[in-house]
Coordinates of C-alpha atoms and ligand atoms in Angstrom, one line a residue:
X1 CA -4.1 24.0 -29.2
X2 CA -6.1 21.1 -27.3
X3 CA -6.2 18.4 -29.6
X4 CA -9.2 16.2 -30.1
X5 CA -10.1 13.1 -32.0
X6 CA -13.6 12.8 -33.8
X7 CA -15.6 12.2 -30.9
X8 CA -14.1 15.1 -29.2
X9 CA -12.5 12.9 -26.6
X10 CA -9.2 15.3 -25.2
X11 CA -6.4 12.8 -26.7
X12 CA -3.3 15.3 -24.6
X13 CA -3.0 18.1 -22.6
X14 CA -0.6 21.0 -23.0
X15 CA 1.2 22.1 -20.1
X16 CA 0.1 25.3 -18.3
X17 CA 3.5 26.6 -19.5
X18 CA 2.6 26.1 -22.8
X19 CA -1.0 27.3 -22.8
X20 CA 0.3 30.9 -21.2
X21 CA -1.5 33.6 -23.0
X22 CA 0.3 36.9 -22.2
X23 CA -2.0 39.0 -19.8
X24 CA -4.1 36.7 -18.6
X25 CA -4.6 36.9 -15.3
X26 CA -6.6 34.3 -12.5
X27 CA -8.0 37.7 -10.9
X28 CA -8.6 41.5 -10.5
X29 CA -9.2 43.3 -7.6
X30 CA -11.4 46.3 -7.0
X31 CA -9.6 49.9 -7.4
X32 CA -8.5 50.2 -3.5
X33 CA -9.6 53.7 -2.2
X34 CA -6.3 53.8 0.3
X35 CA -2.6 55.0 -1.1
X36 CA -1.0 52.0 -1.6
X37 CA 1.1 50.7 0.8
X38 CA 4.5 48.9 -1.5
X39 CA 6.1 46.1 0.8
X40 CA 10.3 46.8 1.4
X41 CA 11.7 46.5 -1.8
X42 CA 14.3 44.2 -0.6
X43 CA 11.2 41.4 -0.3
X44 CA 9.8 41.6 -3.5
X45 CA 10.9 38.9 -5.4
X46 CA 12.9 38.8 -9.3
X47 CA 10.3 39.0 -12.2
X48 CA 9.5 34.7 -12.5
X49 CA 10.5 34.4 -16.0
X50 CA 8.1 32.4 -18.7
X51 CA 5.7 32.0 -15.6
X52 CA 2.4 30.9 -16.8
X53 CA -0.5 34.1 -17.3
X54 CA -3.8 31.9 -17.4
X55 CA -7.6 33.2 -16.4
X56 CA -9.0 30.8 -13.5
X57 CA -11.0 29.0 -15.6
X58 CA -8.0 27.6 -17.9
X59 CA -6.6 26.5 -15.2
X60 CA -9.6 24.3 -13.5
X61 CA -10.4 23.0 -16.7
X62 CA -6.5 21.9 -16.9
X63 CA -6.6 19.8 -13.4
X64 CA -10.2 18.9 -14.3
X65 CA -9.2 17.2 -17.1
X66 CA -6.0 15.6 -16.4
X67 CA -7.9 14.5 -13.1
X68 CA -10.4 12.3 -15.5
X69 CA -6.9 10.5 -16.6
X70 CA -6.2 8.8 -13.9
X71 CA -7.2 5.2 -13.5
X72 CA -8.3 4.6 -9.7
X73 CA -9.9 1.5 -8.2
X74 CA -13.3 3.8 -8.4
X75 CA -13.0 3.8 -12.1
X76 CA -11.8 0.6 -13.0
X77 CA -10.5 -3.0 -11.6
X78 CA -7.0 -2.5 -10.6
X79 CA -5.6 -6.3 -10.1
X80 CA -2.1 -5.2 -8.5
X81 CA -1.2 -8.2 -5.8
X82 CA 0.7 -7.6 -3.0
X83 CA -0.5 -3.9 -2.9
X84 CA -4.6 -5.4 -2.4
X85 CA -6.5 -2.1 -4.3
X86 CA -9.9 -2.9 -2.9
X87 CA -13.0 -0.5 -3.4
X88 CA -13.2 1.6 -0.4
X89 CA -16.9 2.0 0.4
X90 CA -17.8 5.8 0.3
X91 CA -19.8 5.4 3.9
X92 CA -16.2 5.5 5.7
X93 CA -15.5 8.6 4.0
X94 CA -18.2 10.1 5.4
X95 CA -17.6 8.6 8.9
X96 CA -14.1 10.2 8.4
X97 CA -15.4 13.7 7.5
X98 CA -17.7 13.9 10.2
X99 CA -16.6 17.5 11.8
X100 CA -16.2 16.2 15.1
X101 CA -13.2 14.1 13.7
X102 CA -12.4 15.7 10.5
X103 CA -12.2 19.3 12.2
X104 CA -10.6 18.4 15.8
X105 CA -7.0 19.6 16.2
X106 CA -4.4 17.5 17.1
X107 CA -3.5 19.8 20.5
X108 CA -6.8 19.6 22.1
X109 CA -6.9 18.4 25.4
X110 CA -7.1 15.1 26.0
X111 CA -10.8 16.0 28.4
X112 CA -12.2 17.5 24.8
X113 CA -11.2 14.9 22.7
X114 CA -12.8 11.7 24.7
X115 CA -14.8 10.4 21.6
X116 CA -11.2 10.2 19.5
X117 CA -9.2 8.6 22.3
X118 CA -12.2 6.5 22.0
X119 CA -12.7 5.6 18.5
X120 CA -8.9 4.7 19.0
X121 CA -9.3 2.5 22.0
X122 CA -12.0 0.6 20.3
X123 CA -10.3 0.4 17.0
X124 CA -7.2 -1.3 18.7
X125 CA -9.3 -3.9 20.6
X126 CA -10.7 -5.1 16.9
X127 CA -7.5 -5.2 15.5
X128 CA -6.5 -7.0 18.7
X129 CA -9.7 -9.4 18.3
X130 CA -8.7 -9.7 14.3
X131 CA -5.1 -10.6 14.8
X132 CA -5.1 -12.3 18.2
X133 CA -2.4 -10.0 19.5
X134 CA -2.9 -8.5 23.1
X135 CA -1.3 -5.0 22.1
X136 CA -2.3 -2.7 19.3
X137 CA -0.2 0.5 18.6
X138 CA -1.7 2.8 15.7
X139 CA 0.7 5.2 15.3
X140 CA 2.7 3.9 11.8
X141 CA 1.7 5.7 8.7
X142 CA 2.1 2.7 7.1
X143 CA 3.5 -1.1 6.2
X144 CA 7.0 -0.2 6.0
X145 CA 7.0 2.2 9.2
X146 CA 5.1 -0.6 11.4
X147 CA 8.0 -2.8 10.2
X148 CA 9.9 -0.4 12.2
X149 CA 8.2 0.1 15.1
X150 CA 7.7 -3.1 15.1
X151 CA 11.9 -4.2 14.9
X152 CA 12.7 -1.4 17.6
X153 CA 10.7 -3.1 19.9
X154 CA 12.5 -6.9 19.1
X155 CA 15.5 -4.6 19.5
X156 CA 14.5 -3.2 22.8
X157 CA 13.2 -6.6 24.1
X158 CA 16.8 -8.3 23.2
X159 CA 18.7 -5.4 24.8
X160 CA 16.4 -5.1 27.8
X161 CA 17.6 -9.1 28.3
X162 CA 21.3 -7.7 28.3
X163 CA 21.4 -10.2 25.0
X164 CA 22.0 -8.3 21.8
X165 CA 21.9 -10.1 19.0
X166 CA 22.9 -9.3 15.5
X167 CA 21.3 -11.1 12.6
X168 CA 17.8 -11.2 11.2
X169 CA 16.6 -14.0 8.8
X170 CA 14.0 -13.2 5.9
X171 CA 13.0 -15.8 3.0
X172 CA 13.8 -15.1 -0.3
X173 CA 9.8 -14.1 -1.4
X174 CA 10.0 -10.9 1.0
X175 CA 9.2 -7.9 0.1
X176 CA 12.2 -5.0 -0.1
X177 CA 10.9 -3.4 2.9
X178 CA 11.3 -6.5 5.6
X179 CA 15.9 -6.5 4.7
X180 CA 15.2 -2.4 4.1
X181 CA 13.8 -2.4 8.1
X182 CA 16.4 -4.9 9.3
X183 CA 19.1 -3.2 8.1
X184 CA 17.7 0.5 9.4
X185 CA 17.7 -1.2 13.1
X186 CA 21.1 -2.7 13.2
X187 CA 21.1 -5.9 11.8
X188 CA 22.7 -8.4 9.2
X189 CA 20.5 -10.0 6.8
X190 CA 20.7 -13.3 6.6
X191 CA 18.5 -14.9 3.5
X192 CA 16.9 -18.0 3.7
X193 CA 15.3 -20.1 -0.1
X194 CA 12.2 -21.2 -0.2
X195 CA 10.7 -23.7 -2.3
X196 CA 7.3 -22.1 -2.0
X197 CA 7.1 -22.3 1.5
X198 CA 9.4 -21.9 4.0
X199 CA 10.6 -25.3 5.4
X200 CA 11.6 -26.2 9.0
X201 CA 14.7 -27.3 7.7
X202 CA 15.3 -24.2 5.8
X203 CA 15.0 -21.9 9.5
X204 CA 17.2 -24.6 11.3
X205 CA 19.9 -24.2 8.9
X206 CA 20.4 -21.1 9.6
X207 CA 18.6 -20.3 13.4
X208 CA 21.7 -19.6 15.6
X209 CA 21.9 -17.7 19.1
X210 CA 23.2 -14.5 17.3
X211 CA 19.3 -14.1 15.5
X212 CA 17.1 -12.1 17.0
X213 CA 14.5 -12.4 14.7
X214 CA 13.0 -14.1 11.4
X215 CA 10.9 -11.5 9.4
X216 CA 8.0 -14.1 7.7
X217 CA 5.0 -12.8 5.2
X218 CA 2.3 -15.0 5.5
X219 CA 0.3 -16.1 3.2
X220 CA 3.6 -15.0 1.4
X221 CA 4.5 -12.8 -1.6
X222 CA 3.2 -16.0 -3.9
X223 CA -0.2 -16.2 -2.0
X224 CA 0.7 -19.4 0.0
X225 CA 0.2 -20.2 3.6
X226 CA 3.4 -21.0 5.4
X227 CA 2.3 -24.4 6.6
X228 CA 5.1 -24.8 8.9
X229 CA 4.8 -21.6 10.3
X230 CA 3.9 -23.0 13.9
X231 CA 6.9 -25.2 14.1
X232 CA 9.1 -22.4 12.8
X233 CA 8.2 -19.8 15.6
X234 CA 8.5 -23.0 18.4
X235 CA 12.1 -23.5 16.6
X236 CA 12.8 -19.8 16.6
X237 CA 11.6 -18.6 20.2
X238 CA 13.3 -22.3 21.5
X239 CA 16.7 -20.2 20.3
X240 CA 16.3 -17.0 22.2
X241 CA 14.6 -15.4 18.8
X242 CA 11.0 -14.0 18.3
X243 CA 9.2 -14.0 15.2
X244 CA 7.8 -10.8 12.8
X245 CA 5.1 -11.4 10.8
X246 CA 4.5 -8.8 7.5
X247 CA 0.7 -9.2 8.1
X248 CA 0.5 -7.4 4.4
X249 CA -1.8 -10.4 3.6
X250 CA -4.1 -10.3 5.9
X251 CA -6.9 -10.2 3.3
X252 CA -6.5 -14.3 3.2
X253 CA -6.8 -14.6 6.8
X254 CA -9.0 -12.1 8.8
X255 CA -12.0 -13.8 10.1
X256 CA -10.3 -16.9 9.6
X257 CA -6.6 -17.7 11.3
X258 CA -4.8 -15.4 13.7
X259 CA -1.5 -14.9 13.8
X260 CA -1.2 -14.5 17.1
X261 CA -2.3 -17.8 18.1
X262 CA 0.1 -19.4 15.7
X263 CA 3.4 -18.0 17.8
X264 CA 3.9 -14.7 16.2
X265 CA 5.0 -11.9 18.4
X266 CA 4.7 -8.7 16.1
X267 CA 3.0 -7.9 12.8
X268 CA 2.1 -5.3 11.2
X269 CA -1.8 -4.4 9.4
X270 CA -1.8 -2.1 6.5
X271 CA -4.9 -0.5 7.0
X272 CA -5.0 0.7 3.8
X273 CA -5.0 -2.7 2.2
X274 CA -6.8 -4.8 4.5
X275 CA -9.2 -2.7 6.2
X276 CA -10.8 -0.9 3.0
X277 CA -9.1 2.6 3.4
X278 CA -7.4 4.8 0.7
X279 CA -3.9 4.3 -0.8
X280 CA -3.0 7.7 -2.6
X281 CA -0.1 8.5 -4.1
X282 CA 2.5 6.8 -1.7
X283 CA 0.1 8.1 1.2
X284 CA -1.4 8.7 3.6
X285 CA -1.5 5.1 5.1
X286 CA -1.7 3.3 8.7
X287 CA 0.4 0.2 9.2
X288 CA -0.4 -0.2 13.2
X289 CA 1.4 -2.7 14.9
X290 CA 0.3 -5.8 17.3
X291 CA 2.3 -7.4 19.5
X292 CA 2.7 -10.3 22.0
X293 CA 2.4 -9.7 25.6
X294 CA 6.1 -10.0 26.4
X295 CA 6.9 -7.0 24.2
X296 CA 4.1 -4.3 25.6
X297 CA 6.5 -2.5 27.8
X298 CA 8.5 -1.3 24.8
X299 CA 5.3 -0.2 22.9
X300 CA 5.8 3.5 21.3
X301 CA 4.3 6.5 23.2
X302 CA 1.4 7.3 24.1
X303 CA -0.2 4.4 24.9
X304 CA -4.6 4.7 25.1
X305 CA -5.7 4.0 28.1
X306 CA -9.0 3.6 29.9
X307 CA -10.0 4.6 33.3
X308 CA -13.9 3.6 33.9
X309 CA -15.7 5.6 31.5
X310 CA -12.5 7.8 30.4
X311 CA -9.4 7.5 27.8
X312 CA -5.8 8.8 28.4
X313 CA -2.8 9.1 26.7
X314 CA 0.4 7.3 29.2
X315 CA 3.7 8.3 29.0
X316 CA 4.8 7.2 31.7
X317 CA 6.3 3.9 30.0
X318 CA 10.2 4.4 31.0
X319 CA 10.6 1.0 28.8
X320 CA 9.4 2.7 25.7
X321 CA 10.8 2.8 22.3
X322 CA 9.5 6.4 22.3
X323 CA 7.5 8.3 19.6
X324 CA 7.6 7.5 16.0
X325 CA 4.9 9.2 14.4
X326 CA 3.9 12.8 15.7
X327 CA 0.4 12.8 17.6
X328 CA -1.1 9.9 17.0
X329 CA -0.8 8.6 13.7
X330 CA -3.3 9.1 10.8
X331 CA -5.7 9.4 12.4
X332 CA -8.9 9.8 9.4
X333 CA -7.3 6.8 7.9
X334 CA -8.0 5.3 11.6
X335 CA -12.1 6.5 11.5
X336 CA -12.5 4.8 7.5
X337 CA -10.9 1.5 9.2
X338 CA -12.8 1.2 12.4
X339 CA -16.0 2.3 10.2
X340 CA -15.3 -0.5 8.0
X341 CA -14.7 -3.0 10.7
X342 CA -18.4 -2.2 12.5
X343 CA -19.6 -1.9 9.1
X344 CA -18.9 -5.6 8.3
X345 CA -18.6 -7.0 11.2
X346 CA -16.9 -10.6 12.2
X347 CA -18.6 -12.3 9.9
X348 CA -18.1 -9.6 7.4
X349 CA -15.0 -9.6 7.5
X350 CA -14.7 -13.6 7.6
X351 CA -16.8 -13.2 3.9
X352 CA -14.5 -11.0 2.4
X353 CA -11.3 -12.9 3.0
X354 CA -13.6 -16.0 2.0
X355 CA -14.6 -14.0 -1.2
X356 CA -10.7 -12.8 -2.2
X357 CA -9.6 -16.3 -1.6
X358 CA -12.4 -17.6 -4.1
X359 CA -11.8 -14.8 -6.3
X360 CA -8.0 -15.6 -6.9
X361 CA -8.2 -19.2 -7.6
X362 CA -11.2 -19.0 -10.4
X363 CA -8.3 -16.3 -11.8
X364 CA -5.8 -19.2 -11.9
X365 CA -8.2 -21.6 -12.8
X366 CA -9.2 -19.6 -15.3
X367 CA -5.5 -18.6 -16.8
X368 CA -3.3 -21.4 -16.1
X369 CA -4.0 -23.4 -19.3
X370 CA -2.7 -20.2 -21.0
X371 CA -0.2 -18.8 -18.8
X372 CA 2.6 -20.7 -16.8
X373 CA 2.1 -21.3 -13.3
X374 CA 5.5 -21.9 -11.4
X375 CA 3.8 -23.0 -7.9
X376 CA 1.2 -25.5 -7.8
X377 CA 0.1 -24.9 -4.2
X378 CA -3.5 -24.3 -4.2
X379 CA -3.9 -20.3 -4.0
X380 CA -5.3 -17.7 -1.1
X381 CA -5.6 -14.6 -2.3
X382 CA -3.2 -13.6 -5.0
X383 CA -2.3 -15.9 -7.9
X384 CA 1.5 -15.4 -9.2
X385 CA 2.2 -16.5 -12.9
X386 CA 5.0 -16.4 -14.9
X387 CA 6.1 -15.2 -18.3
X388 CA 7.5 -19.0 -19.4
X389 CA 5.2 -19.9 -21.3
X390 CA 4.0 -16.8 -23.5
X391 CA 4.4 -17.4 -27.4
X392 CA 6.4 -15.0 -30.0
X393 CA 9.1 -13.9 -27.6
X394 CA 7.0 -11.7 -25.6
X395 CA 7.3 -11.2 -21.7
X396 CA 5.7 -10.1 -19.2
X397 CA 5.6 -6.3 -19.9
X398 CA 4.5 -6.9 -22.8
X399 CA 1.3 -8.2 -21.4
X400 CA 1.2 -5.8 -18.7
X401 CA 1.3 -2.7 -21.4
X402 CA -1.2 -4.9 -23.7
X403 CA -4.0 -4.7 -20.4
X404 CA -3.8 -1.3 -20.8
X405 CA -5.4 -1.4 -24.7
X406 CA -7.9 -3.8 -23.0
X407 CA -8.9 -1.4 -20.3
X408 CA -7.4 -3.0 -17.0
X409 CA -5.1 -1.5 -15.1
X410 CA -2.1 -4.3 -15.0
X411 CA -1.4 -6.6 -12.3
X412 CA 1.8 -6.6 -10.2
X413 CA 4.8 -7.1 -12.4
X414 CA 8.3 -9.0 -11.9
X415 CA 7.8 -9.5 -8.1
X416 CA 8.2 -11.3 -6.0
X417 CA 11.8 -12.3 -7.4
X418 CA 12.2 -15.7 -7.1
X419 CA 9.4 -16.3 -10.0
X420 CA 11.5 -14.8 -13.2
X421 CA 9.0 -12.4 -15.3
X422 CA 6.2 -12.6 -12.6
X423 CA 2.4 -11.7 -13.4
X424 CA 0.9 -11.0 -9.6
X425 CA -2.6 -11.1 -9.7
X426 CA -5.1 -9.7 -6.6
X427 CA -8.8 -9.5 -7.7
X428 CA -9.5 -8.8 -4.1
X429 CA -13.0 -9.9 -2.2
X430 CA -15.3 -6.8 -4.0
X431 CA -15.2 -7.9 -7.8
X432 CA -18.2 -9.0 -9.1
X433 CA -17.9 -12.6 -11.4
X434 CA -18.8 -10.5 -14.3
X435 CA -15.6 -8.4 -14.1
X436 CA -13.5 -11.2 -13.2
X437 CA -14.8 -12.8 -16.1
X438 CA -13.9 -9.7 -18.2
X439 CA -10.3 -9.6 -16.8
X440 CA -9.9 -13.3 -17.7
X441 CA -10.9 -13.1 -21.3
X442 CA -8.6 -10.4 -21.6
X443 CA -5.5 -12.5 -20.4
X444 CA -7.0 -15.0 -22.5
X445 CA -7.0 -12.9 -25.7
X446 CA -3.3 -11.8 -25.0
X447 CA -1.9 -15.0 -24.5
X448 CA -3.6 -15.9 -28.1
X449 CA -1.7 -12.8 -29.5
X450 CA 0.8 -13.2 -28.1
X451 CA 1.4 -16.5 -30.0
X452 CA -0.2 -15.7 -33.3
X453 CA 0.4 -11.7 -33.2
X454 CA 3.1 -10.8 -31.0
X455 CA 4.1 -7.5 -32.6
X456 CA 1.0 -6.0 -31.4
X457 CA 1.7 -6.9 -27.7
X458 CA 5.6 -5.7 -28.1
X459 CA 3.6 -2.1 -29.6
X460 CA 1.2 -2.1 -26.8
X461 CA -0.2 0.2 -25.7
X462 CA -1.8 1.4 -29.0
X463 CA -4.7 3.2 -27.0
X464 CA -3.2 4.9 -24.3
X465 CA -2.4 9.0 -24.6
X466 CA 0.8 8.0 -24.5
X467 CA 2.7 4.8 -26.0
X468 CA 5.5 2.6 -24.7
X469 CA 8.2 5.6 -22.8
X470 CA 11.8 4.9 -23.2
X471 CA 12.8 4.2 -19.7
X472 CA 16.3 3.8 -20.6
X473 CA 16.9 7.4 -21.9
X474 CA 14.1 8.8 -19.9
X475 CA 16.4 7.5 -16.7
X476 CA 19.5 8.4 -18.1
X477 CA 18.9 12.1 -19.7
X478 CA 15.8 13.1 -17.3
X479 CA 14.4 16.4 -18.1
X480 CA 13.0 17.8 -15.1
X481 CA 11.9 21.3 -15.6
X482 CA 10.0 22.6 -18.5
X483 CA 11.8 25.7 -20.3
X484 CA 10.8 27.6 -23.3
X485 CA 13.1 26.9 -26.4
Ligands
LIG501 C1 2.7 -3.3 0.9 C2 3.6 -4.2 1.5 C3 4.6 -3.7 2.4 C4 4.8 -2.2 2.7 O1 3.6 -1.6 3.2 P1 3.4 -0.1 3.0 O2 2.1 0.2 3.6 O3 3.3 0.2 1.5 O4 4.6 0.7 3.6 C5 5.4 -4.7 3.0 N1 5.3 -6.0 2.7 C6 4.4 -6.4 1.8 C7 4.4 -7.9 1.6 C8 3.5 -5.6 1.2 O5 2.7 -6.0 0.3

């Protein structure tokens, strides 16, 4: 039934529907010595149909195996830009399981649960020293929430001035979540091209009195600096608007530039891409917030505090945007960050971004004989390439499937938008030359078949359990439930 090739490698995995064996069962319990005691029959529920009968062991051997499937940065290198999967050193997961912070519950009183409060406090003050911001709020569960948080808060600040304003400008490399946020607080997008970089010109055109705010990524979605980016938030605040910052890409500045001293009033951290903690499965995350000093009234409640030697939560903050996570965020993603951040320390942290930087330009050093590169700016951390030059008709999934037959997970594909068929590369700051190297002769050896053999990139993958999946009909006739037939 479990199919295997020569070397006994599993090659698929039935479902647990279809391994059912009838009268198998996960347990027995003893004889019980009492009369039993049937629950009302009205709350016993229909006979389940075609519902899987399996011992215990069939069924950890089924999540055992299908577990050893998945490619995670722990088991390979996992090049995805804009999304920065770093290794996540195992010594913050055992900060984070520590019982005293794994085991405390969320409703203990704030006199029991000093070293938390604590552990918060602190954490916010290195963020704050990181990003240059005065405020720190940790409550987001992630990018897109702080993004929120953050956007109530220029709301608040606006209405607070009796001066609501209606429009929000974003450049054309943003990710989906910066017009997604805009629109979820009220405002009108307005889009602004970039040639790269944003230009001064570009802002003025379109800065007015009815903006409230620009939303700007920076280094942006194609691993540049916004050069201008000091002159844009002088324009912008010189019009009544403040600035946002998607501080996604903070692994090409920490240790280095602070956007808070360049006239930023609110960005975001994704803790879970900067500060070495886990992404799983769409979460859990942190994306706390930092903010300029003008906007600390609004900050979301509770707000840490610290009274000599002891931490409270205030609520008393009548100005307050209010709640937007409950209790205090996630708070174990909050223990692997701060463990991270005392585990490099400044100059740590200054290394790594110094390392990703490095690491991203010998990528396009490396590649951009063989692939096209559409900006020339020299790179921070992520490298962006694009499909125009690839040989025999392929494109850029072509070569993302082919990776797969090579053993890397693929790199960010077709984003951002503006570069058409884009190949997003992050190696990130803990790559070792050696695996770099690897990744590079891969891209290498595509690009050569691609030109000389190009039906074996359009058939890729050729080594994967399963081959190339028709989207099309997989999106248009879904099947979403298993039934016998
Ligand atoms: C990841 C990312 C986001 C969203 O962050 P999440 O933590 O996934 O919600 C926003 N902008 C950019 C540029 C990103 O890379």
């Amino acid at each position: 039934m479990i199919s295997t090739d020569s070397r006994g490698l599993m090659l698929d995995e039935p479902l647990l529907f279809e391994q059912s064996q009838p009268g198998r069962i996960g347990y027995s319990l003893p004889d019980a010595d009492v009369p039993p005691a049937l629950p009302d029959i009205e709350l016993l529920r229909d006979e389940i149909t075609d519902f899987p009968e399996l011992s215990e062991v069939d069924v950890i051997r089924h999540y055992t195996r299908l577990s050893t499937w998945n490619y995670g940065v722990d088991s390979g290198f996992y090049p995805l830009g804009s999304c920065t999967m770093k290794y996540n050193p195992k010594v913050n997961e055992v900060a984070a399981r520590l019982p005293g912070f794994a085991e405390i519950h969320p409703q203990t009183p704030e006199a029991l649960n000093q070293g938390a409060l604590e552990l918060m406090y602190r954490l916010e003050r290195a963020l704050a020293e990181v990003s240059g911001f005065p405020a720190i709020c940790l409550q987001p569960a992630a990018g897109a929430q702080g993004e929120l948080a953050g956007m109530l808060m220029i709301r608040a600040w606006h209405e607070a001035r009796g001066n609501q304003r209606t429009k929000v400008i974003i450049p054309d490399t943003a990710h989906g979540t910066n017009p997604a946020t805009s629109a979820l607080c009220g405002y009108e997008v307005v889009p602004v091209t970039s040639t790269g970089i944003l230009s001064l010109d570009a802002v003025a055109a379109v800065m007015s009195d009815e903006v409230a705010a620009l939303m700007i990524t920076n280094p942006n979605t194609l691993g540049l600096f916004e050069a201008n980016i000091r002159a844009i938030c002088e324009l912008v605040h010189e019009q009544g608007g403040l600035v946002y910052c998607d501080g996604a890409n903070l692994n090409a500045l920490m240790g280095i530039s602070r956007p808070g001293d360049l006239g930023i009033d609110v960005m975001h951290f994704n803790l879970h891409k900067t500060f070495s903690t886990p992404h799983g499965g769409g979460g859990p995350g942190a994306g706390p917030v930092g903010i300029a000093e003008k906007l600390i009234p609004f900050l979301p409640l509770p707000v840490i505090t610290k009274e000599g030697d002891s931490y409270h939560f205030d609520y008393q903050r009548p100005q307050s945007i209010g709640r937007v996570k409950s209790f205090y965020g996630h708070f174990g993603i909050l223990v692997r960050a701060y463990s991270y951040i005392l585990a490099m320390g400044g100059e740590g942290l200054k290394k790594a971004t110094e390392l990703a930087v490095l690491n991203a330009n010998y990528i396009r050093a490396r590649l951009e004989g063989a692939y096209a590169l559409p900006y020339k700016e020299r790179s921070l951390h992520e490298v962006v390439f694009s499909e125009e030059k690839l040989g025999g008709g392929c494109h850029t999934l072509d070569v993302a499937k082919r990776l797969i037959d090579y053993g890397f997970h693929p790199p960010t594909i077709y984003f951002p938008l503006v570069v058409a068929g884009a190949l997003m590369i992050e190696p990130t700051e803990t790559e070792s030359k050696q695996m770099i190297d690897d990744f590079c002769d891969a891209m290498l050896a595509i690009a050569a078949e691609a030109r000389q053999d190009p039906d074996t990139l359009k058939q890729a993958p050729t080594r994967a359990r399963r081959r190339r999946l028709d989207e099309a009909t997989a999106a248009r006739k879904p099947k979403l439930r298993w039934r016998s037939e």
